XYZ file of C-alpha atoms in Angstrom:
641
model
C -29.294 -9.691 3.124
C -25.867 -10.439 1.490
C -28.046 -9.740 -2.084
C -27.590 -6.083 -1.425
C -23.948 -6.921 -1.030
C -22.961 -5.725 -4.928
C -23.898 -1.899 -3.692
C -20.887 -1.579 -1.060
C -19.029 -1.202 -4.179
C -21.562 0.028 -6.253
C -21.827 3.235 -4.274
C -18.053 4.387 -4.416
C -18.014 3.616 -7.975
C -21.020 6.042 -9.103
C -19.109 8.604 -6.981
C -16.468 8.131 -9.051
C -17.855 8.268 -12.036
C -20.300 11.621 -11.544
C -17.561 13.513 -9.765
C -15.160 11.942 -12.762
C -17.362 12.968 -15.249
C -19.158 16.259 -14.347
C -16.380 17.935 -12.218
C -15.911 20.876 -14.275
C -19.957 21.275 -14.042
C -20.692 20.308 -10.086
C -20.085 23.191 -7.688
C -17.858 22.538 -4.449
C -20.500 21.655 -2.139
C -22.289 18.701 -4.679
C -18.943 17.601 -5.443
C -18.853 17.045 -1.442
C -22.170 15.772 -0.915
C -21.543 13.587 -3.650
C -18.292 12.103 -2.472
C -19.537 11.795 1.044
C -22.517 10.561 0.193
C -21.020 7.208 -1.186
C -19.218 6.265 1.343
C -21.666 6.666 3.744
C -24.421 5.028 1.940
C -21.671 2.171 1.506
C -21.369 2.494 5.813
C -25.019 1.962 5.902
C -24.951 -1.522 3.900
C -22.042 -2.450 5.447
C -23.510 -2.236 9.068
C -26.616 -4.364 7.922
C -24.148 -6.936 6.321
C -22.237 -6.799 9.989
C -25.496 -7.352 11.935
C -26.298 -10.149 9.413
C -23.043 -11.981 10.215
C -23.711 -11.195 13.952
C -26.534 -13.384 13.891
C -25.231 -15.873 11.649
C -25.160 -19.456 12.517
C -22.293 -20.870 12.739
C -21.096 -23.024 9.641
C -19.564 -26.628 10.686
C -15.850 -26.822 10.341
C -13.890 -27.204 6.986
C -16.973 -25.192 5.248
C -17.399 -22.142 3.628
C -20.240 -19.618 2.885
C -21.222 -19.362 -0.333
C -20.468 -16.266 -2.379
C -22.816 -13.813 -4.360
C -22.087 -14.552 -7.920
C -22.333 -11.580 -10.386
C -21.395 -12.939 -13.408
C -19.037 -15.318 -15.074
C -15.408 -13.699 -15.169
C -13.604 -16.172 -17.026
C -14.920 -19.522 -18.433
C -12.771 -21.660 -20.685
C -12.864 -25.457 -20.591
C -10.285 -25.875 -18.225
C -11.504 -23.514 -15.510
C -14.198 -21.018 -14.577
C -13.576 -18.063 -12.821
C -16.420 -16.231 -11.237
C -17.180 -12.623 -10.621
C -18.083 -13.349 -7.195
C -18.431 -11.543 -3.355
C -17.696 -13.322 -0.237
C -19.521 -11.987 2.896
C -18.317 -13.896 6.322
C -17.148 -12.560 9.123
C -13.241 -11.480 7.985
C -15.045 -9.264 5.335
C -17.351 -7.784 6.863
C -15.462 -6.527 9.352
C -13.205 -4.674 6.496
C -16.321 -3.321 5.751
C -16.994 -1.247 8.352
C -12.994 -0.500 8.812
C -12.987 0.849 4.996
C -16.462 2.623 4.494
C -16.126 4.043 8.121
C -13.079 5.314 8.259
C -12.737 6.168 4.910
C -16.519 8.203 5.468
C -14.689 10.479 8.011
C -12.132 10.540 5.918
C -14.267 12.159 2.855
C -15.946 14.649 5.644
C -12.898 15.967 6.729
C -11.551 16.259 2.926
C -14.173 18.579 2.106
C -12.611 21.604 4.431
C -8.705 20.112 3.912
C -8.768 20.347 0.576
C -11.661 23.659 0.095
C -9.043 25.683 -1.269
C -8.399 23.677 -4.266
C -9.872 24.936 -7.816
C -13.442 23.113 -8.348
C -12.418 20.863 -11.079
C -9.290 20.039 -8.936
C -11.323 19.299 -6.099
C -13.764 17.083 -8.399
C -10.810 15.296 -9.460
C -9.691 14.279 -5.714
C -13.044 13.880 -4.692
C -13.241 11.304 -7.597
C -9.800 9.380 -6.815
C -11.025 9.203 -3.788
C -14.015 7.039 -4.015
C -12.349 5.237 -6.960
C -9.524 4.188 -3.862
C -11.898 3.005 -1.532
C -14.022 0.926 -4.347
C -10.716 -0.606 -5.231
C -10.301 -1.717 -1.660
C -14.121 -2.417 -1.541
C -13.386 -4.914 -4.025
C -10.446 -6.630 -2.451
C -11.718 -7.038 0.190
C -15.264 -9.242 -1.424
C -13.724 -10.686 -3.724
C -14.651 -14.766 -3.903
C -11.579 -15.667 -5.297
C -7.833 -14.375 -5.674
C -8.251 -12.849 -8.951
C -10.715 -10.165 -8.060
C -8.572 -9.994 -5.510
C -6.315 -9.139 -7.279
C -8.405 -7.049 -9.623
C -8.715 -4.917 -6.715
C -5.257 -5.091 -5.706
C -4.117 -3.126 -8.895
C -6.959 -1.023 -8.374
C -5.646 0.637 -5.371
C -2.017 0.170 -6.438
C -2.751 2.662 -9.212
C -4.993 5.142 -6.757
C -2.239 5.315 -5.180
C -0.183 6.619 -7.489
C -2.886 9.061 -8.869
C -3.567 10.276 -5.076
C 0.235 10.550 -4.494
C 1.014 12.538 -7.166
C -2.102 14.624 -7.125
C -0.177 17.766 -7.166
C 1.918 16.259 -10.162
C 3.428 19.676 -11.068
C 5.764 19.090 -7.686
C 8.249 16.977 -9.622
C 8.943 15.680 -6.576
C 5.360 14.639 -5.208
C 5.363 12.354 -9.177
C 8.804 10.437 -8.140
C 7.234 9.350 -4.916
C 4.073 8.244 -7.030
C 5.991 6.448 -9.039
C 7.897 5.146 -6.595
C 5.081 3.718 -4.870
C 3.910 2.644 -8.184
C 6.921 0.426 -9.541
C 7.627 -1.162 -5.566
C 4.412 -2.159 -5.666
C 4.587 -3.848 -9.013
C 7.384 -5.960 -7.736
C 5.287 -7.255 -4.735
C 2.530 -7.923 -7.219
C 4.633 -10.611 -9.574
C 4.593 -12.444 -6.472
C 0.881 -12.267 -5.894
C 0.520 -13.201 -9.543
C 2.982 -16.114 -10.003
C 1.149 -17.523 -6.553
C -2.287 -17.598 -8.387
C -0.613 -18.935 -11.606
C 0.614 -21.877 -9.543
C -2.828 -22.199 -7.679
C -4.791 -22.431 -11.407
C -1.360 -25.123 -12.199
C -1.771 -27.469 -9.050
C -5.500 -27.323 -7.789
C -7.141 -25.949 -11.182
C -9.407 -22.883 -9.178
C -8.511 -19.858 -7.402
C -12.250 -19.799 -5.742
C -11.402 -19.289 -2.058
C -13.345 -22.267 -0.823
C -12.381 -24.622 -3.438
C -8.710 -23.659 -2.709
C -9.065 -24.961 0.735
C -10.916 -27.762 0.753
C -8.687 -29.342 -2.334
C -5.189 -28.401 -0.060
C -4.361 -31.581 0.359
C -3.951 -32.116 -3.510
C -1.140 -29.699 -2.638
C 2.314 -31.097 -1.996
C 4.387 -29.322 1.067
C 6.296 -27.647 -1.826
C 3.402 -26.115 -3.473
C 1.768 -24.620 -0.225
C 5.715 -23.052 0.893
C 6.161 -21.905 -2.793
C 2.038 -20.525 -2.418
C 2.213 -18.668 0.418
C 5.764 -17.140 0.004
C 4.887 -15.794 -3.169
C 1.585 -14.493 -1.567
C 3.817 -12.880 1.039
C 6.209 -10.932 -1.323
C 3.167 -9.365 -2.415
C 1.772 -8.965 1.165
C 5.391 -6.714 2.161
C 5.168 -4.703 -1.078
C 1.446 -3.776 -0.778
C 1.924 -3.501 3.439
C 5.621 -1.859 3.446
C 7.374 -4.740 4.931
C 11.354 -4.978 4.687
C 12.693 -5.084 1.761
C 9.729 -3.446 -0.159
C 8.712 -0.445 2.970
C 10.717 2.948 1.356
C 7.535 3.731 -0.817
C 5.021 4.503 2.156
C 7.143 6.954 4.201
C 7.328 8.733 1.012
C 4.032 8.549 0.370
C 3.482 11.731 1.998
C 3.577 13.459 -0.298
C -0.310 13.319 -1.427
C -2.710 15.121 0.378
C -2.871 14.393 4.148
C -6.249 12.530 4.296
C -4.571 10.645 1.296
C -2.227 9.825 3.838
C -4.685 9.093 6.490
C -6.783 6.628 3.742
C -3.760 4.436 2.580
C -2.105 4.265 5.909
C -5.501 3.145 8.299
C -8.408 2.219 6.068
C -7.122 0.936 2.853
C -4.110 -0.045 0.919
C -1.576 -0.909 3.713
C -3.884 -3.246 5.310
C -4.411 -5.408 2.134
C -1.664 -8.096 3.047
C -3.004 -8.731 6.402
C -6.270 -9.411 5.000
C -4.920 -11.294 2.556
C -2.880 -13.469 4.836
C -5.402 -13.793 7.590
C -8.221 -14.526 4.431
C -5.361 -17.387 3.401
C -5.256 -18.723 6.926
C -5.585 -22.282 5.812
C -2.555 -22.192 3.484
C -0.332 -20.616 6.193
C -1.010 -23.175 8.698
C 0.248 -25.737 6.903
C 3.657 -23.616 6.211
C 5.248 -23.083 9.109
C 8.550 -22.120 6.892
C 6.574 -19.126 5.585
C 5.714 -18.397 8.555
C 8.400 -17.952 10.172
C 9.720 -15.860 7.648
C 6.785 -13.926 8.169
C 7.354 -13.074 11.835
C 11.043 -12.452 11.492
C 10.496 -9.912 8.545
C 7.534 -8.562 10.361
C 9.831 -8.017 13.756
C 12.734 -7.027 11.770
C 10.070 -3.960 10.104
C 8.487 -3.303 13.428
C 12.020 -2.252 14.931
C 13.664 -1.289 12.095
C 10.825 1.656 11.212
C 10.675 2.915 14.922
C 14.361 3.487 15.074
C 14.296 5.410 12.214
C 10.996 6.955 13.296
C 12.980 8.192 16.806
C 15.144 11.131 14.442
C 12.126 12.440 12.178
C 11.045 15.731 12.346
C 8.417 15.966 9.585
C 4.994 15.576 11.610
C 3.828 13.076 8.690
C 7.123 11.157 8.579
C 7.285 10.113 11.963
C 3.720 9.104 11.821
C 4.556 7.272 8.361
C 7.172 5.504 9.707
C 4.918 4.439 13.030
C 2.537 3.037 10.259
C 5.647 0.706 8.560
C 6.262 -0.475 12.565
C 2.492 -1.180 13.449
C 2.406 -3.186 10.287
C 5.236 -4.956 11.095
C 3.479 -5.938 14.186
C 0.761 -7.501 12.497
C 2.954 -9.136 10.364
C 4.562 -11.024 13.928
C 1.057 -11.585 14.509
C 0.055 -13.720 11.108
C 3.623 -15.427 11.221
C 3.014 -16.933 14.744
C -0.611 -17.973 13.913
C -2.638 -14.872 16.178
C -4.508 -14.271 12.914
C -7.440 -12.760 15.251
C -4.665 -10.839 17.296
C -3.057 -9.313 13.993
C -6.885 -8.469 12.652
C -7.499 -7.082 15.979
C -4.831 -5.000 15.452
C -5.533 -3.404 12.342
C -8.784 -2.401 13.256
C -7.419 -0.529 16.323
C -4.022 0.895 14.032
C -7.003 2.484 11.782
C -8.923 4.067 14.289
C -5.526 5.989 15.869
C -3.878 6.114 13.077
C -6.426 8.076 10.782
C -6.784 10.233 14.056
C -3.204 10.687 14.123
C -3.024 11.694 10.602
C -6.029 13.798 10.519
C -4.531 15.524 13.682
C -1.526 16.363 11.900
C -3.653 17.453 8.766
C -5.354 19.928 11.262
C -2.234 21.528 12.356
C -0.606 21.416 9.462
C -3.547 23.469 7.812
C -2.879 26.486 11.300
C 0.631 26.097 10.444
C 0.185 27.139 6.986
C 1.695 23.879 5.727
C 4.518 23.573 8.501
C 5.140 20.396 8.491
C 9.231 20.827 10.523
C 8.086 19.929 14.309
C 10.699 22.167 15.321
C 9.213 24.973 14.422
C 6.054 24.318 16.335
C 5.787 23.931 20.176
C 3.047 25.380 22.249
C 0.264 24.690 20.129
C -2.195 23.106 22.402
C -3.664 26.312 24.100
C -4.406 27.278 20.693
C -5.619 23.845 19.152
C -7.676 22.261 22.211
C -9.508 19.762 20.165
C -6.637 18.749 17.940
C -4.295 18.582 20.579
C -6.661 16.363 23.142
C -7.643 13.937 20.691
C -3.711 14.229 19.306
C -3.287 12.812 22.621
C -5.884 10.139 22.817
C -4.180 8.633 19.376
C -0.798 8.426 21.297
C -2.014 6.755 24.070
C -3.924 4.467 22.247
C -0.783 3.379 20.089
C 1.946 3.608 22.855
C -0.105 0.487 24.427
C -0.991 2.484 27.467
C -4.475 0.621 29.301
C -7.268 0.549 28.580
C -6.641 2.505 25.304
C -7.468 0.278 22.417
C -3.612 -0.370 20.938
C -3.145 -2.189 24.518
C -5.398 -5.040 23.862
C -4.646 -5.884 20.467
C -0.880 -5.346 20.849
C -0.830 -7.327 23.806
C -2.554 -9.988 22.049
C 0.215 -10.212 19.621
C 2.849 -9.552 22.101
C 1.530 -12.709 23.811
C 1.327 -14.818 21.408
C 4.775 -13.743 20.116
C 6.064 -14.983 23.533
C 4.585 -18.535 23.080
C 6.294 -18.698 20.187
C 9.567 -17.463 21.436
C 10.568 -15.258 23.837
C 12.941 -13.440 21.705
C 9.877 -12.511 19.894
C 8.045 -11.280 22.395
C 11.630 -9.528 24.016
C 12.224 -7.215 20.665
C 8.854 -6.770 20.663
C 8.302 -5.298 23.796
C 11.543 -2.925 22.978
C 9.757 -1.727 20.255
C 6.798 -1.135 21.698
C 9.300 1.676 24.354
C 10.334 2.995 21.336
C 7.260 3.096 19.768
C 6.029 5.213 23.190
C 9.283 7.257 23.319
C 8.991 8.871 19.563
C 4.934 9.332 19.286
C 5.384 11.748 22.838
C 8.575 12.815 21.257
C 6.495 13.914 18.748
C 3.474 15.255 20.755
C 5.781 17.287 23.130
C 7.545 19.311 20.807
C 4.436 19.915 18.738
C 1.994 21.032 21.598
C 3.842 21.613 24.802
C 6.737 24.004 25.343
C 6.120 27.582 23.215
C 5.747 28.141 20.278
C 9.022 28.216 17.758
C 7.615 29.374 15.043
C 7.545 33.084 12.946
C 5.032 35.859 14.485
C 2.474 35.590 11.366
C 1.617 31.867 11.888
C 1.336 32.179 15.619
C -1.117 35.703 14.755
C -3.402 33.112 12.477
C -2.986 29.795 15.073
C -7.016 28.295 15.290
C -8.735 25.634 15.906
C -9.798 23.543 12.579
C -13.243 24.009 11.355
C -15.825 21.638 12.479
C -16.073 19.430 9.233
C -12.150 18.562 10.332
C -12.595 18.268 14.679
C -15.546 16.046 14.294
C -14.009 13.202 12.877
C -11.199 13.665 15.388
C -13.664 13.518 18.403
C -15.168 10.197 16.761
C -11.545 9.037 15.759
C -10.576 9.702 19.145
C -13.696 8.464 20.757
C -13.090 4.886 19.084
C -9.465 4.601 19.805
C -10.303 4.523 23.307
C -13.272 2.247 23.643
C -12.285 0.086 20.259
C -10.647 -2.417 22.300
C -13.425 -3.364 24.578
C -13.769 -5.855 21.697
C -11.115 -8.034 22.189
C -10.568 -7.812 26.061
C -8.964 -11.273 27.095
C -10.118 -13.557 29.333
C -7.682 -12.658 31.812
C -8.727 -9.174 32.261
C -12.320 -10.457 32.899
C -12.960 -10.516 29.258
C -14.812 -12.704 26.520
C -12.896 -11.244 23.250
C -16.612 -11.305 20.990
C -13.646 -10.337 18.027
C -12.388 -13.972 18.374
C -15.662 -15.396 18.872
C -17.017 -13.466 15.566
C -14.278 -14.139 13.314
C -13.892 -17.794 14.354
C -15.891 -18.726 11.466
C -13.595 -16.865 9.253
C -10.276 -18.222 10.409
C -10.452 -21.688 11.210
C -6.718 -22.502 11.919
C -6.059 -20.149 14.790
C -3.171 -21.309 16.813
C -3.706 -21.822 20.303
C -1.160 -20.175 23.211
C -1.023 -21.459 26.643
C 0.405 -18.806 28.997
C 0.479 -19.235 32.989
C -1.952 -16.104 33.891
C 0.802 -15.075 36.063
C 3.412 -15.038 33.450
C 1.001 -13.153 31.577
C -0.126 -10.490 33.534
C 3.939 -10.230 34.160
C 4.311 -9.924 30.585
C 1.671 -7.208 30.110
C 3.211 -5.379 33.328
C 6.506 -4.948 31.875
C 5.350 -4.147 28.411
C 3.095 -0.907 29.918
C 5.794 0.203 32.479
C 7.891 0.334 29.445
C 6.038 2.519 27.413
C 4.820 4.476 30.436
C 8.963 5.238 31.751
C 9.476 5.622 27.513
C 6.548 8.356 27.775
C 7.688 10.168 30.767
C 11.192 10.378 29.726
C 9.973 11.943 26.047
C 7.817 14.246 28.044
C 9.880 15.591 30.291
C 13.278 15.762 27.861
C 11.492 17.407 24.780
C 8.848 19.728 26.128
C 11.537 21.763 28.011
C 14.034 21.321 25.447
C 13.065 20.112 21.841
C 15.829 18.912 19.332
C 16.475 22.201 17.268
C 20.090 21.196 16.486
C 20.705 19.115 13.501
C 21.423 15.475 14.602
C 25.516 14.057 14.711
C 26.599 10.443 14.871
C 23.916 7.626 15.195
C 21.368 10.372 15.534
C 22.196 11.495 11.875
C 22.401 7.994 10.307
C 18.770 7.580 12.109
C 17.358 10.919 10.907
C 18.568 9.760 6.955
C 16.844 6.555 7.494
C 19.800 4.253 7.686
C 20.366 5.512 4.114
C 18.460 2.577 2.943
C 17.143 4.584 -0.268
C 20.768 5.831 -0.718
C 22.015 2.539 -0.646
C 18.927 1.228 -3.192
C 20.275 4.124 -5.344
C 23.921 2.540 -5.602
C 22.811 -0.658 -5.832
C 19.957 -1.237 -7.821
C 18.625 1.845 -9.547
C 21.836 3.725 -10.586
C 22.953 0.595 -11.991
C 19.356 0.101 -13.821
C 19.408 3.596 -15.108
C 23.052 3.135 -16.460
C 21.863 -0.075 -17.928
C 19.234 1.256 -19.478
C 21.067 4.105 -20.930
C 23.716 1.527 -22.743
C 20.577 0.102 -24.183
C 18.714 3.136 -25.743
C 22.208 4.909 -26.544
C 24.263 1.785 -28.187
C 22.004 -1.342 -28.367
C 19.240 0.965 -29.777
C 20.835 3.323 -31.634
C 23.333 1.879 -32.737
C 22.868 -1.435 -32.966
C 18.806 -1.833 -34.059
C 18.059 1.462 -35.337
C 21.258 1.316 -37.211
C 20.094 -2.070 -38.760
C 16.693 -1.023 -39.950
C 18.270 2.887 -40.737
C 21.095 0.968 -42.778
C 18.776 -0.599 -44.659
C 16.346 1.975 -45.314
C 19.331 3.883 -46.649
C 20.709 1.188 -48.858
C 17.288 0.774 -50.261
C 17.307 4.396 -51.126
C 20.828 4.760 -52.504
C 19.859 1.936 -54.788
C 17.025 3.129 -56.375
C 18.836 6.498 -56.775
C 21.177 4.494 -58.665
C 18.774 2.193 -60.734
C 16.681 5.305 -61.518
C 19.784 6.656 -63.615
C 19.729 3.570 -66.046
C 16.057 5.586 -67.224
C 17.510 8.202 -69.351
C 15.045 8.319 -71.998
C 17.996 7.996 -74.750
C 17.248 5.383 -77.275
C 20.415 5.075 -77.970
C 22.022 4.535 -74.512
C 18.550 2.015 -74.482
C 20.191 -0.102 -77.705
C 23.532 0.033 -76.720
C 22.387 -2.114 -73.043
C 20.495 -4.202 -75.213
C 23.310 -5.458 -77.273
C 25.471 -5.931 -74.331
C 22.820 -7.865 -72.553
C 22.691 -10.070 -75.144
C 26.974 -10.815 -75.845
C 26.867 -11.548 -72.405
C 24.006 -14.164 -72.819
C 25.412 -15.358 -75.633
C 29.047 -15.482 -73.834
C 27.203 -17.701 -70.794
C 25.123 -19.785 -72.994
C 28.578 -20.667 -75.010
C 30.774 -20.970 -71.643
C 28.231 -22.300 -69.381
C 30.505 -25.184 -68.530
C 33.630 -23.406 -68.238
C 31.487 -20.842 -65.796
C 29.830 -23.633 -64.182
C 33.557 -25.251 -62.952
C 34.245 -21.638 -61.942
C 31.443 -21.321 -59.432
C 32.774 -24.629 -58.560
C 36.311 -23.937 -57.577
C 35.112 -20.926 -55.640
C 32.610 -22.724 -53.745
């Protein structure tokens, strides 16, 4: 079964190429069908890869399954580098997150973004399945290069889906914003497999681990740091996070693929795939779980003052990620996995619900001047409401079992940890039904036209909200703990996968005490957003704290002073003085010289004989003069040198 492994990738990629290609000739609906198509033959291999790992046997510890090689990559006499897929457990299970999600995804594209001209919406279609390959490939990928291969690759569909509407200048900053923040993270990533190729000679996952111990203790800290500065630029972790929020501006199922399915969740699987290397770096890891707790709050206070639909929901993402990043730094590698596949199911439903009324609000995105809107969008507004359930950690929605797996775990560690945590998980509750009650309860706020054309979204949009929704209420029955009467088949299934899980031993009292506190606090944060905003939303503009939330602590205005104004200024002493002046004077000056002599030599051509004789005659006194006084010339040179 994992022969047929090559055409999870293959699949996207012919999309890409035929919509790529022939956009200009395919009508609308092929381009659709074509699009779709892909990912959803993709889905189909990737459930018979699941069921195949299902039924697996289990391998004996410190082994690895072999990988599906393609080709040779790279082979040199000092190392071979294989084109090669990994299927276990930890992949497939991206599988299905990527070519599901990103399937309903596609569906729902094809009435978002009908109004586009056909070669426009070729060209989407075609980024599109180019983005998910990208991931496709991360996430098989035998060793970190292809890895990283795909890393890049959905680094720069990223950029191309963020700036899709390129004439916005605008929309192109935040594309290249995303672009060069993500570059930064990536030196990391790269110097990390540079040093891997140095010390152990292979970057082949297995190899890696099984030769760790002919790592020293500052090999594996140096390693997995490096990893994790690219893990926070390609998973918007502090400092490297101001890219996503702006990320907005590509089309909102753009939004809904990079923030649940693909791109953001690319340093938790590659942490969680590195599991081995972490373990033994518990200085890493710690700086993983304070930067991941320092994101988690840090994004949800700013996400408290947004009133973009898309921001606050962008900002939520930057949070939730931060969460899994506690998770991975205090060893819950299952709990942080766990937790991403429950973030994508509410997460693309919380995105694709804001796509839908964004598209009856005539691209409205100001909450403010919304209210009212569920009587008039019943299926966007329910399943709206499923997706903040599920990610306020309200039971049994599926963000309660995975976030209180982290939370838990976060406690055994420290219960600091576990005490910021739980405050972000009220705010977290507070400023999603912050959100949902000035969006669909109250009345409506905004002009007479768009309340004349409110409707529901057609069916190729509410469908994969109902499934969205459907999943982020029953997705956690996967990881239910023991304590609630339980088994948790995730941890059972990925045990294979991550072999260094750390243990945490909790009294079941102190536990279910935990878990009580955490839920009343989101429930008292939910009833308190609820009741303030629906009966009296936040027109005014924000004073005081309020307005340093709502400009996002002006972190970018401080990255301005700091680092890019300076850059810019920089760079404009180089091209204006260094360049100019100084090199292109250099090779101007001697272009110039070059032609002022010639223009000088060319006048000793005059095409008079007699000028001709008379240089002749004088060339040869003066030989005769230094053939005479060569001595007396020679002590000359002497004295002056």
């Amino acid at each position: 079964m994992t022969n047929l492994v090559f055409l999870v990738p293959l699949f996207p990629l012919l999309g890409f190429l035929i919509n790529g290609l022939f956009r200009k000739q395919l009508s609308k609906p092929a381009i659709g069908v074509i699009g779709c198509g892909a990912l959803l033959a993709s889905f189909v291999v990737s459930v018979m890869l699941f069921a195949n790992q299902l039924h697996a046997p289990k391998l004996a510890s410190g082994t690895y399954p072999s990988t599906s090689v393609l080709f040779s990559f790279i082979n040199i006499s000092s190392f071979k580098i294989q084109f090669a897929f990994l299927v276990d457990a930890l992949s497939s299970l991206f599988l299905l997150i990527i070519t599901g999600i990103g399937f309903l995804i596609h569906v729902y594209s094809t009435s978002y973004m009908h109004d586009e001209p056909t070669e426009h919406y070729g060209r989407y279609f075609a980024y599109l399945n180019l983005f998910v390959f990208s991931m496709l490939l991360l996430v098989l990928g035998g060793n970190y290069v292809i890895m990283f291969i795909g890393w890049e690759g959905v680094g720069l569909c990223s950029y191309l889906l963020i700036g899709f509407w390129f004439k916005n200048n605008n929309y192109s900053n935040a594309a290249k914003k995303a672009f060069v923040m993500n570059r930064i993270g990536d030196l990391g990533f790269l110097l990390a497999v540079f040093w891997l190729l140095a010390k152990v000679g292979t970057v082949e996952y297995s190899e890696v681990f099984t030769r760790v111990s002919q790592l020293s203790k500052v090999d594996i800290g140096a390693i997995t740091l490096l990893l994790f500065v690219g893990a926070a630029g390609k998973s918007a972790q502090i400092p490297l996070y101001t890219w996503l929020p702006d990320a907005m501006a590509g089309p909102t199922p753009v939004s809904a693929l990079i923030h649940a399915a693909t791109m953001v969740t690319a340093g938790i699987y590659m942490i969680a795939r590195s599991n081995v290397l972490y373990s033994l770096a518990p200085c890493t890891q710690h700086i993983v779980a304070i930067i991941g707790l320092a994101t988690a709050l840090f994004a949800a206070t700013i996400a408290i003052k947004q009133n973009d639909i898309k921001k606050v929901l962008a900002y939520s993402t930057v949070s939730q990620l931060g969460y899994m990043f506690l998770g991975l730094g205090v060893g819950a590698y299952t709990g942080a996995v766990f937790h991403v596949m429950t973030h994508a199911f509410f997460k693309a439903l919380l995105f694709l619900g804001a796509g839908s009324v964004i598209h009856a609000m005539h691209h409205e995105q100001d909450i403010r001047k919304m209210g009212g809107l569920r009587k008039k969008l019943r299926v966007t507004h329910f399943t709206f409401l499923m997706g903040c359930l599920a990610i306020s950690g309200i039971p049994p929605f599926s963000g309660f079992f995975s976030k209180d797996e982290i939370l838990a775990a976060a406690y055994a560690h420290s219960p600091i940890y576990w005490g910021i945590g739980v405050v972000t998980a009220g705010l977290t509750a507070f400023y999603m039904f912050r959100l949902y009650a000035t969006t669909f309860l109250g009345t409506f706020r905004g002009t007479h036209d768009q309340e004349h054309h409110l409707h529901e979204s057609p069916k190729a949009m509410t469908i994969p909200l109902i499934i969205l929704a459907i999943l982020s209420v029953i997705g956690g029955a996967v990881g239910v703990p023991e304590i609630l009467w339980g088994d948790h088949h995730l941890h059972s299934f990925l045990s294979g996968s991550i072999t260094t899980e750390q243990a945490h031993h909790i009294e079941h009292s102190t536990e279910y005490l935990l878990m009580g506190v955490s839920v009343a606090i989101a429930a008292l944060a939910i009833l308190f957003a609820v009741n303030r905003f629906s009966k009296k939303p936040e027109l005014e503009e924000a004073t005081g704290l309020g307005k340093v939330l709502q400009n996002k602590w002006y972190v970018d205005e401080i990255y301005d002073a700091v680092i890019v104004n300076p850059l810019l200024k920089l760079a404009d002493v180089l091209k204006n003085i260094i360049e100019k002046s100084g090199i292109d004077g250099i090779v101007n000056g001697v272009g110039r010289f070059v032609h002022y002599a010639s223009r000088q030599l060319r006048l000793l051509q005059s095409g008079l004989v007699g000028s001709y004789i008379l240089v002749i005659v004088l060339s040869i006194v003066v030989l005769f003069l230094v053939f005479w006084n060569q001595t007396i010339i020679l002590q000359f040179v002497q004295k002056i040198f």
